[in-house]
Short mmCIF file of C-alpha atoms in Angstrom, two decimals:
data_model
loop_
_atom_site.label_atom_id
_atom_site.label_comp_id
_atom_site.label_asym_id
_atom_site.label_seq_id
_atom_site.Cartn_x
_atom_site.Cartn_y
_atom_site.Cartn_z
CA UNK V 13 100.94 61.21 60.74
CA UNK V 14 98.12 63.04 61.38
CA UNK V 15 97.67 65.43 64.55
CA UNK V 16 94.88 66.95 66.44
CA UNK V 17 95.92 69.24 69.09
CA UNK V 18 93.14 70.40 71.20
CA UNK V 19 93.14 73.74 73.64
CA UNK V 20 91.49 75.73 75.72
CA UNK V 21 92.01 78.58 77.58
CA UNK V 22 91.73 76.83 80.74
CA UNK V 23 93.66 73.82 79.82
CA UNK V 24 97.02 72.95 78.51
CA UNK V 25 96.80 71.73 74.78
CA UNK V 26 96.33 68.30 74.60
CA UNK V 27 97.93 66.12 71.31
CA UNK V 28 95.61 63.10 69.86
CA UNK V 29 97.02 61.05 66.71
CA UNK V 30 94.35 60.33 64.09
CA UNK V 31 93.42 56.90 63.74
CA UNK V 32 92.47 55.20 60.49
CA UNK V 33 88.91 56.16 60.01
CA UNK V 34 85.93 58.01 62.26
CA UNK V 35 87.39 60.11 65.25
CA UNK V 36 84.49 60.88 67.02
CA UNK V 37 83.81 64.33 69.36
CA UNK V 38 81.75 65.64 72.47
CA UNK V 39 81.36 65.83 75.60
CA UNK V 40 80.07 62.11 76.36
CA UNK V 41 83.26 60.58 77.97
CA UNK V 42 82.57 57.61 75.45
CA UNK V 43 84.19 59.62 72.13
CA UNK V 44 87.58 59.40 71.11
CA UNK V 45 88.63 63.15 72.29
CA UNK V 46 86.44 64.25 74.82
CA UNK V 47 85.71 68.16 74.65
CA UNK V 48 84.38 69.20 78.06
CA UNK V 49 82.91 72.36 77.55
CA UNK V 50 79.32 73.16 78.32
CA UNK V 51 78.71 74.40 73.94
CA UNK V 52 79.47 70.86 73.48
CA UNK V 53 76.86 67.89 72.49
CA UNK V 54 77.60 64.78 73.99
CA UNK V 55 78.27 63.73 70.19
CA UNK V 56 79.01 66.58 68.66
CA UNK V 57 81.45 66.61 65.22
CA UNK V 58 83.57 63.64 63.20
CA UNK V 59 87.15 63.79 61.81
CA UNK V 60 87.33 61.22 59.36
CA UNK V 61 91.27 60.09 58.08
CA UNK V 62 90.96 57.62 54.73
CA UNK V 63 94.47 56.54 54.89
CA UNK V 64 94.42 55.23 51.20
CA UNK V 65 94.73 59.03 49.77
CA UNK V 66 95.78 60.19 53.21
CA UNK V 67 93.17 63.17 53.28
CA UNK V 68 90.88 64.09 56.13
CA UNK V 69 87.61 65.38 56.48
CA UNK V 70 85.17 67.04 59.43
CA UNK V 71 81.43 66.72 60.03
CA UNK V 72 79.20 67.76 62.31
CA UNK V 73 76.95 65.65 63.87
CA UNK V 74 73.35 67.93 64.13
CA UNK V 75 74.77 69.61 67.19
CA UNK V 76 73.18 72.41 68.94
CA UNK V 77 75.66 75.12 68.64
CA UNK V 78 77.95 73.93 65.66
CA UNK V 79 81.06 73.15 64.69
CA UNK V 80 83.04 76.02 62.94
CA UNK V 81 85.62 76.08 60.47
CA UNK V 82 87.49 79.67 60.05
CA UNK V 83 84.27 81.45 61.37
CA UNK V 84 82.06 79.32 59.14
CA UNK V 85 79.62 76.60 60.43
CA UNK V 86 80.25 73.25 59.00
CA UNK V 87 77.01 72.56 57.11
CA UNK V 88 78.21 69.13 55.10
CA UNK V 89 81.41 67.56 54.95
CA UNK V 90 85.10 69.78 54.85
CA UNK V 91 88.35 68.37 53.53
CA UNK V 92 90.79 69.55 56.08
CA UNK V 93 94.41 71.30 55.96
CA UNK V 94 97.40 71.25 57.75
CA UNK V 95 97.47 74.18 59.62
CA UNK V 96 93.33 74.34 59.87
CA UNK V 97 91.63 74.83 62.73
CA UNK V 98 87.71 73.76 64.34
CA UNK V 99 85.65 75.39 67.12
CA UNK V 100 83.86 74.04 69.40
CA UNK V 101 82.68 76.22 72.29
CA UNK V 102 85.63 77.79 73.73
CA UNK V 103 87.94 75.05 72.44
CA UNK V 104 90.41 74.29 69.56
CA UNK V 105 91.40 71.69 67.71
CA UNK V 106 94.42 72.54 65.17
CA UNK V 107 95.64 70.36 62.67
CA UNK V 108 98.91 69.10 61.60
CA UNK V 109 100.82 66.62 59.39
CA UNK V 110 104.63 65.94 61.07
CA UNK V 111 106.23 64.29 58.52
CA UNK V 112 107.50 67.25 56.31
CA UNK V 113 108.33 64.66 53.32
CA UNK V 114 104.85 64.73 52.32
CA UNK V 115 101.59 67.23 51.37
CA UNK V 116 104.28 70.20 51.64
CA UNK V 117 103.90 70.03 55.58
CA UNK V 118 106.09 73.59 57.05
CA UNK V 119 109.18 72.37 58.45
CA UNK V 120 109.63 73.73 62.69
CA UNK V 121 109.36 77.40 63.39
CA UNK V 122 113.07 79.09 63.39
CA UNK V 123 115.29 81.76 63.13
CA UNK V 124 113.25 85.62 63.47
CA UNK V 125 110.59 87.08 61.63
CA UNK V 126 108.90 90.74 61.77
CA UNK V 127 105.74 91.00 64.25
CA UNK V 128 103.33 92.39 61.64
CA UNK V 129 99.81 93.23 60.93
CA UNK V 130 98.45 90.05 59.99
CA UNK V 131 99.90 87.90 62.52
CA UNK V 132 98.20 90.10 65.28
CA UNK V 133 94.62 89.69 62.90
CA UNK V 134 95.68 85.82 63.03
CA UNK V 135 96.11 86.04 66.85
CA UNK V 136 92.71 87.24 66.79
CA UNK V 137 91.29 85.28 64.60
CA UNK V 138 92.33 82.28 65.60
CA UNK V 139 92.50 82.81 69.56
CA UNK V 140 90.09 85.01 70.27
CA UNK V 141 88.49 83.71 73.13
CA UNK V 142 92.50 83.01 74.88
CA UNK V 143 93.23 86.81 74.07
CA UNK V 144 89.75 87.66 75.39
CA UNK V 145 91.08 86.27 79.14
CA UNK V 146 94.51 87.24 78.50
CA UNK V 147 92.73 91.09 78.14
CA UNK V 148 90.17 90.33 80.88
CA UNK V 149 92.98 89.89 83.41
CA UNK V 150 95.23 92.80 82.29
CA UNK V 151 92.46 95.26 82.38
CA UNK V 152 90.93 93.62 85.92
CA UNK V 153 94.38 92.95 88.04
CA UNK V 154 95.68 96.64 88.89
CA UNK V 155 99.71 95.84 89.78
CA UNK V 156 101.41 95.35 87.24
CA UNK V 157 103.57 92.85 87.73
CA UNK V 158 101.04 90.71 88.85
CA UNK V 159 98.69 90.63 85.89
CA UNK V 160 101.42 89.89 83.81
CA UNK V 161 102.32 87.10 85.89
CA UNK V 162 98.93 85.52 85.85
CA UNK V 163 98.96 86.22 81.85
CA UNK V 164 102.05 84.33 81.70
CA UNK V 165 100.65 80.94 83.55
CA UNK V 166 97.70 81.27 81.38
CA UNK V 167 99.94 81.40 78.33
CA UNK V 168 101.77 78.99 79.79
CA UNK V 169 99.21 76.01 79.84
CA UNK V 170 97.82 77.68 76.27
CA UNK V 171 101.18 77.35 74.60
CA UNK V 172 101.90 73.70 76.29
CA UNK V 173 105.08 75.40 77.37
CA UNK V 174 107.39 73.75 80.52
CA UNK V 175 107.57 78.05 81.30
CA UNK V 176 106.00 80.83 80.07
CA UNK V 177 106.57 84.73 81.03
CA UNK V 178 105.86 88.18 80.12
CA UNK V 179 108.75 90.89 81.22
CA UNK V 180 107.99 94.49 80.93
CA UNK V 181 110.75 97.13 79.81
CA UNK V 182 111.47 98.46 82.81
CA UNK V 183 112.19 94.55 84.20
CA UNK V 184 114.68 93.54 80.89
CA UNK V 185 117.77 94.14 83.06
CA UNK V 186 116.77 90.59 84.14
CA UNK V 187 117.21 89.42 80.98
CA UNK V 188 120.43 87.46 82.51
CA UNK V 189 118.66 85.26 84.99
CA UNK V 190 116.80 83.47 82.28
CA UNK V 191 117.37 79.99 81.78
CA UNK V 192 118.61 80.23 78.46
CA UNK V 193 121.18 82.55 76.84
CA UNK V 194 119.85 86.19 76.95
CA UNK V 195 121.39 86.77 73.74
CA UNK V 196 118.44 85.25 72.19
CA UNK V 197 116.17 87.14 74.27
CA UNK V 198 117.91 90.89 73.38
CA UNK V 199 117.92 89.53 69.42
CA UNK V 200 114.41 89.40 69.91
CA UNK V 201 114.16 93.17 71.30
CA UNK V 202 116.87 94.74 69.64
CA UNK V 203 115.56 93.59 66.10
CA UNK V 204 112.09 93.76 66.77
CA UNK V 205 111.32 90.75 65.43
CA UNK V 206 109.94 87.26 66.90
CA UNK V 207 112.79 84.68 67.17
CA UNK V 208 111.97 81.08 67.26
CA UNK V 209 114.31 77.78 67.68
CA UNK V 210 113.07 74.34 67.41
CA UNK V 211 116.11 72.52 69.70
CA UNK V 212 117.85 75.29 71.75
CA UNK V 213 119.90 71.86 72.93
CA UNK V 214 121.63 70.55 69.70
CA UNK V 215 123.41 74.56 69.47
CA UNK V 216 123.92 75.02 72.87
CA UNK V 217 125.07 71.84 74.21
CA UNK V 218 126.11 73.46 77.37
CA UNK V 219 122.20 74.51 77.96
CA UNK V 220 121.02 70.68 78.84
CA UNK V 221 119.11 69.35 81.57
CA UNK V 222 119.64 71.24 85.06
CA UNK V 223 118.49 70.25 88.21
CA UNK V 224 117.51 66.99 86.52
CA UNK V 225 115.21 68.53 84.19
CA UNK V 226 115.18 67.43 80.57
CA UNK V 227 117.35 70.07 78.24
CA UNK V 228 115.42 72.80 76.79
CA UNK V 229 114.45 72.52 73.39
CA UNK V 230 112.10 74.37 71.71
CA UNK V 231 112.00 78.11 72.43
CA UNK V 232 110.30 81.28 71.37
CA UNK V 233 110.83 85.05 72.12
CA UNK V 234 108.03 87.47 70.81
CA UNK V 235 108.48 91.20 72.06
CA UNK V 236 105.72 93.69 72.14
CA UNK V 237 106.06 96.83 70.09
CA UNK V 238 103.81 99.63 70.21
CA UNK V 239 104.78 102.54 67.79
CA UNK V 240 108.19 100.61 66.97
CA UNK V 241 108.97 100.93 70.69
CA UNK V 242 109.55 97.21 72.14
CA UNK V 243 107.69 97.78 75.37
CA UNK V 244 107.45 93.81 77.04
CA UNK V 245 109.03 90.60 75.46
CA UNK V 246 106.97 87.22 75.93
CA UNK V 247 109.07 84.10 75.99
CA UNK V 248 108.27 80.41 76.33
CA UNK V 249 110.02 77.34 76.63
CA UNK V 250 109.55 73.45 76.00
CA UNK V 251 111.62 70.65 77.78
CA UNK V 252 112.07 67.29 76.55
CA UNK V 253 114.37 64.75 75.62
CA UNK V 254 113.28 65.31 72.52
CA UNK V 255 112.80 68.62 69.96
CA UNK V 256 109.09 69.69 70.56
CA UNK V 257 109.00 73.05 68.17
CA UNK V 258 106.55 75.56 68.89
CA UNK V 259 103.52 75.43 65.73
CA UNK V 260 102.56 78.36 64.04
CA UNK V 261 99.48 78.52 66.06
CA UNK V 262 101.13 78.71 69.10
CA UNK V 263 103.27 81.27 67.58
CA UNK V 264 100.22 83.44 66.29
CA UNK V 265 98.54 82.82 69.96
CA UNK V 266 102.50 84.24 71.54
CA UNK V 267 102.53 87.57 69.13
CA UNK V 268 98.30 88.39 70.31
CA UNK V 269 99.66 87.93 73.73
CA UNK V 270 102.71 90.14 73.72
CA UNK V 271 100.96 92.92 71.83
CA UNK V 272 98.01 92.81 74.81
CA UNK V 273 101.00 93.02 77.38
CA UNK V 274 102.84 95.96 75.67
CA UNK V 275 99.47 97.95 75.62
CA UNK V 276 99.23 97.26 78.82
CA UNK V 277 102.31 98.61 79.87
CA UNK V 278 102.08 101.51 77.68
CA UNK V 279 98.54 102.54 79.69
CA UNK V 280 100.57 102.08 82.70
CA UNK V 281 103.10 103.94 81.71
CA UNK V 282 101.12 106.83 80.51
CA UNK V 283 98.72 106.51 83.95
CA UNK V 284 102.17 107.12 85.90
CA UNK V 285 102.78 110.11 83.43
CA UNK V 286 99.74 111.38 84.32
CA UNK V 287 100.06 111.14 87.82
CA UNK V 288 103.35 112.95 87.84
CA UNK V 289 101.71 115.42 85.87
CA UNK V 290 98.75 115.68 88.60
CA UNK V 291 101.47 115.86 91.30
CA UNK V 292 103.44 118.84 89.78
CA UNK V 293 100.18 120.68 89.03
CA UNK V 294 99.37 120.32 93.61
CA UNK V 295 102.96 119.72 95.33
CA UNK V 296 105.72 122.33 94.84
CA UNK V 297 108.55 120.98 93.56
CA UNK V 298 111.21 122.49 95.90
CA UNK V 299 109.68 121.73 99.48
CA UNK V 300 106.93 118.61 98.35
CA UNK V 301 104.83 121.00 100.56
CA UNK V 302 101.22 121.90 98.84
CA UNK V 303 101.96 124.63 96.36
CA UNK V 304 99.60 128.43 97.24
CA UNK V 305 96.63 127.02 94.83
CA UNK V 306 96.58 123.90 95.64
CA UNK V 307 96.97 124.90 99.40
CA UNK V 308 93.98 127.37 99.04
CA UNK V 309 91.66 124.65 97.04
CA UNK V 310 92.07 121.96 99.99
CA UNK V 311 91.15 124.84 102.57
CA UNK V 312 88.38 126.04 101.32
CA UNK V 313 86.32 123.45 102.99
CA UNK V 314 87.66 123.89 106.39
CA UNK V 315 87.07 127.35 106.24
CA UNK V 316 83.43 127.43 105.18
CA UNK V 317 83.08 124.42 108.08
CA UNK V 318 84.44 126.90 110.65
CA UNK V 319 82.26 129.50 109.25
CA UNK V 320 79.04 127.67 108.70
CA UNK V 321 79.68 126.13 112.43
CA UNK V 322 80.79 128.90 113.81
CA UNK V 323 83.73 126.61 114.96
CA UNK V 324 87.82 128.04 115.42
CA UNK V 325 89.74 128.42 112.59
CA UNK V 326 93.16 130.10 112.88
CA UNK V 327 96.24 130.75 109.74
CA UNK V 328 99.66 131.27 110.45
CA UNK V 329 102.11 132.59 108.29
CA UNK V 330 105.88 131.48 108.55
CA UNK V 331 109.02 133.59 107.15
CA UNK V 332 112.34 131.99 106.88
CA UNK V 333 114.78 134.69 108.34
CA UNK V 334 117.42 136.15 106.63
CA UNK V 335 117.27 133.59 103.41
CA UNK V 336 118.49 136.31 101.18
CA UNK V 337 121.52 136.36 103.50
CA UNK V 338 122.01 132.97 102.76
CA UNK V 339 121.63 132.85 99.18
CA UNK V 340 123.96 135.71 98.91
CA UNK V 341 126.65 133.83 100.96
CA UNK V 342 126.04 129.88 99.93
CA UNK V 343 124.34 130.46 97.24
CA UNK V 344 121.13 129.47 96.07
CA UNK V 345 121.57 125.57 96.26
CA UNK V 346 122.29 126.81 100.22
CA UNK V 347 119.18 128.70 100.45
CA UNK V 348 116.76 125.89 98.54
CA UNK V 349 118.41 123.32 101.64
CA UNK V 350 117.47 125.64 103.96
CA UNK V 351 113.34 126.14 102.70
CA UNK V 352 113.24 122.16 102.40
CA UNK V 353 114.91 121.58 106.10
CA UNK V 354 112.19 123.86 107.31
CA UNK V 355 109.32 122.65 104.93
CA UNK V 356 110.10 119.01 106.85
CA UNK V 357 109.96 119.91 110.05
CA UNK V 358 106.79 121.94 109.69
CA UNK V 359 105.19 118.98 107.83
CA UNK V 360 106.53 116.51 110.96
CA UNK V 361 105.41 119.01 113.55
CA UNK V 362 101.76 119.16 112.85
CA UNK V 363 99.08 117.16 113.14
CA UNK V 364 96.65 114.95 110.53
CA UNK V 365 94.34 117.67 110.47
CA UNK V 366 96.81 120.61 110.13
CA UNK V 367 98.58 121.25 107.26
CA UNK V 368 101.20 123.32 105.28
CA UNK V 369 102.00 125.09 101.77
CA UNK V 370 104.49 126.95 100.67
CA UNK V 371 102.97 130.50 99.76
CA UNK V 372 105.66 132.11 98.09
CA UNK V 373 109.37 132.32 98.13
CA UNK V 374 110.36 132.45 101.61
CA UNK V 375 106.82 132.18 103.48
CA UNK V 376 105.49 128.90 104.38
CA UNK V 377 101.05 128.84 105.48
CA UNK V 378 99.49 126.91 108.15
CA UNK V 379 95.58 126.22 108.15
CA UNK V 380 95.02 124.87 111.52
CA UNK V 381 91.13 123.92 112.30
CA UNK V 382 89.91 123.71 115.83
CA UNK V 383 92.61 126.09 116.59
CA UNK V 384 91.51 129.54 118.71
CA UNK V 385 94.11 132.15 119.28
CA UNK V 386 95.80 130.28 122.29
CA UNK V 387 96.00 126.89 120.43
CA UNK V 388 97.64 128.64 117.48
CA UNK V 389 100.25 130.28 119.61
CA UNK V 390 101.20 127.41 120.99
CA UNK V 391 101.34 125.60 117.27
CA UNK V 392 103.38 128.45 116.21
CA UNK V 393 106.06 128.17 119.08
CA UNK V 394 106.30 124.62 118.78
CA UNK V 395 107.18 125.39 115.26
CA UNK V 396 109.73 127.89 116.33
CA UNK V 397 111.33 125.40 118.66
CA UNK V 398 111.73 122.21 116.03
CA UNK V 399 113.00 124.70 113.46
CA UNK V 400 115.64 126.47 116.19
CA UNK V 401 116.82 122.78 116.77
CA UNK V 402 118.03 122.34 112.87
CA UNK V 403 121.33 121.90 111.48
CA UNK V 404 121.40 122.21 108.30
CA UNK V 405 124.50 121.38 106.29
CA UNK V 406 124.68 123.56 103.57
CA UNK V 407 128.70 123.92 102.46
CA UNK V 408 131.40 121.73 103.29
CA UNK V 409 133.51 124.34 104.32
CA UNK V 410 131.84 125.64 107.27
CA UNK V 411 129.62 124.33 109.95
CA UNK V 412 125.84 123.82 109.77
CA UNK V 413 123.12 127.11 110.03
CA UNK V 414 120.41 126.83 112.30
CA UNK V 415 117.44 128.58 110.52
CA UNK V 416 114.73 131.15 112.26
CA UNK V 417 111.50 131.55 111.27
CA UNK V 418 108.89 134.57 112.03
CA UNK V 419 105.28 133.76 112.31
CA UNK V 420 102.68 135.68 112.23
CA UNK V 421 98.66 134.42 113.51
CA UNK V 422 94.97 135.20 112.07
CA UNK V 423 92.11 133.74 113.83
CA UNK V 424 88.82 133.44 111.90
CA UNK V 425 86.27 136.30 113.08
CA UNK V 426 82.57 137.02 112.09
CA UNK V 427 83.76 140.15 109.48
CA UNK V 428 86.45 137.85 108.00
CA UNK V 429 84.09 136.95 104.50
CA UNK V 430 86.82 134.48 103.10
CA UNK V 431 89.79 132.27 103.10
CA UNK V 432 91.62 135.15 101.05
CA UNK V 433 91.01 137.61 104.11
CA UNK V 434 92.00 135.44 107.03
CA UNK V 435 95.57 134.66 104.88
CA UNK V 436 95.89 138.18 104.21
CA UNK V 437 95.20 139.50 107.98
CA UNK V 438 97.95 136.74 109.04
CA UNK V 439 100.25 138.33 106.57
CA UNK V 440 100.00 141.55 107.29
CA UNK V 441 100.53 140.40 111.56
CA UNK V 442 103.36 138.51 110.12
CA UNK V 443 105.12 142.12 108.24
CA UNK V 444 104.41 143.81 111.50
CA UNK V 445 106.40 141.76 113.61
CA UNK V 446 109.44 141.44 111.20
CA UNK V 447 108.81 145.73 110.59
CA UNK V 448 109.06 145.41 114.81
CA UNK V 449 112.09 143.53 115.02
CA UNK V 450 113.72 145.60 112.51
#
């Protein structure tokens, strides 16, 4: 028999049997399949079926915005194909022959087969306007996980599937909470290739209906490869109590889908890169602190605020005492605990508006705005007093060091002419009191 199966991307497909003679269609709820999409004419195209030589034809019926047949418009009558498909508007209607006995119908969609070139330009071709949502909501929906989950209802009533998902690469450790065997699913990854199975239920008996669902029976696994790197796998389902195998159609619509998920990943992935990047080009890797350029870049505006405004500006500049000590004696993993102990109690002691880099080495800066020479003396002791209150645990084999710091203050003043100067002055305060407690 002859089958129409009709689709949409808003819609699950629908399946229509020809009958013996005209099968009208259009949007008027009077034709045989109603297409109910605004490109539609209330009579808009024909199938005709002359069972007698059991072929089938398509006209259309002077619409206003055609009927198409692979990209062409139907101008006069077109013997059909199994496996050929018509537009109209945003919908599809494919058709198929299922008894395989006769006009050399394909038999169901199994075992695996490569994910190549032309299947994606058949995705395309034949689903463009599916793939163009699909894409819209990757690109639109910014978590990750969540556009993928929308793609995968969206496949889902595309496909006619009981469940459809998409599972990035970092996510296939839950490859084992699928409700079939993830052996099929890490086939489908590990050769690259898609696998398909018409009745998942006649060779695993043990899979049948669960939590009185039918048995699943039809089944497809298509994983997305980008540079022969399998990067998301899409998989789909059908239940029934009888085998309902995936068409090559659906198949073609599956691979276009996967290979829009795995570029979407791989942006992602390469976004995140790019982040870290960012982050090791500002933060300091030791202490997370702002490293000394980063540290002078975000200042810069503070300081030509204070200056501009004639408004209080102070620096201070921390020392870590006797860190050379501790190197010598724990060793430099003892030394690195000490700097990040005091880099996050610095960062916990100021406020929103205040903040720390590491300068160099052992020093630690402090830009604090608003701050005159009294206010800054009393940031800098509170410092001293968090710090004194450490332990920091930094070998097994002896108790915890308490770490010192020596700070030394600059206040901004009219004959300071930049950020530069004001870090410099505090340095040099900061040598004189370590060259006084000497």
């Amino acid at each position: 028999m002859w089958i129409i199966t009709v689709s949409s991307p808003w819609s699950e497909p629908r399946e229509y049997t020809l009958k013996a003679g005209k099968t009208t269609l259009g949007r008027h709820p009077g034709n045989d399949i109603v297409i109910s999409d605004e490109s539609a004419s209330r009579l808009h195209a024909e199938v005709e079926f002359d069972v007698p030589s059991n072929t089938v034809v398509a006209r259309d019926l002077g619409s206003t915005n055609g009927t198409y047949l692979s990209h062409e418009r139907l101008g006069d009558v077109r013997r059909l194909r199994p496996g050929d498909e018509l537009r109209i508007g945003q919908h599809r209607l494919s058709l198929s022959f299922r008894d395989p006995s006769m006009l050399g119908a394909t038999a169901p969609l199994t075992g695996s087969q490569p994910v190549t070139r032309d299947l994606l330009l058949q995705a395309v071709d034949q689903h463009a306007l599916v793939l163009y949502e699909v894409t819209s909501r990757l690109n639109t929906i910014l978590d990750l996980d969540m556009a993928l989950n929308e793609v995968g209802r969206l496949a889902q009533a595309a496909l006619g599937a009981e469940l459809c998902a998409v599972l990035p690469v970092n996510r296939f450790d839950q490859l084992e909470h699928l409700a079939f065997p993830a052996s099929y699913a890490r086939q489908a990854i590990e050769q690259r290739s898609i696998l398909a199975r018409p009745d998942l239920a006649a060779e695993i008996p043990h899979t049948g209906a669960d939590g009185g669902n039918p048995p699943i029976r039809a089944l497809i696994c298509v994983p997305g490869t980008i540079n022969n790197e399998v990067l998301a796998i899409l998989y789909a389902y059908r239940r029934g109590d009888a085998p309902r195998p995936f068409e090559q159609h659906a198949l073609n619509l599956a691979v276009g889908i996967s290979h829009q998920a795995a570029l979407t990943v791989q942006r992602t992935q390469l976004l995140e890169r790019a982040r870290v990047m960012e982050q090791m080009a500002i933060v300091d890797e030791l202490t997370g602190l702002y490293n000394r350029r980063h540290f002078f870049e975000q200042s810069q505006f503070e300081f030509h605020r204070a200056q501009r405004y004639q408004r209080p500006l102070s620096v201070l500049m921390l020392d870590v005492a006797g860190l050379k000590q501790t190197n010598s004696h724990y060793g430099h993993a003892g030394g690195d605990e000490v700097l990040r102990a005091v880099a996050r109690t610095c960062k916990r002691s100021l406020r929103e508006s205040q903040f720390v880099g590491r300068y160099g080495g052992d020093e630690f800066v402090v830009l604090l705005p608003e701050c005159d020479p009294a206010a800054a003396q009393k940031v800098a002791e509170r410092l001293r007093v968090h710090v004194a209150k450490l332990a920091v645990a930094v070998d097994s084999q002896t108790g915890p060091l308490t770490p010192r710091i020596e700070i030394g203050s600059a206040t901004l003043t009219p004959d300071i002419p930049d950020l530069p100067a004001l870090v410099l002055k505090a340095e040099a305060n900061l040598a004189q009191i370590k060259h006084g407690a000497l």
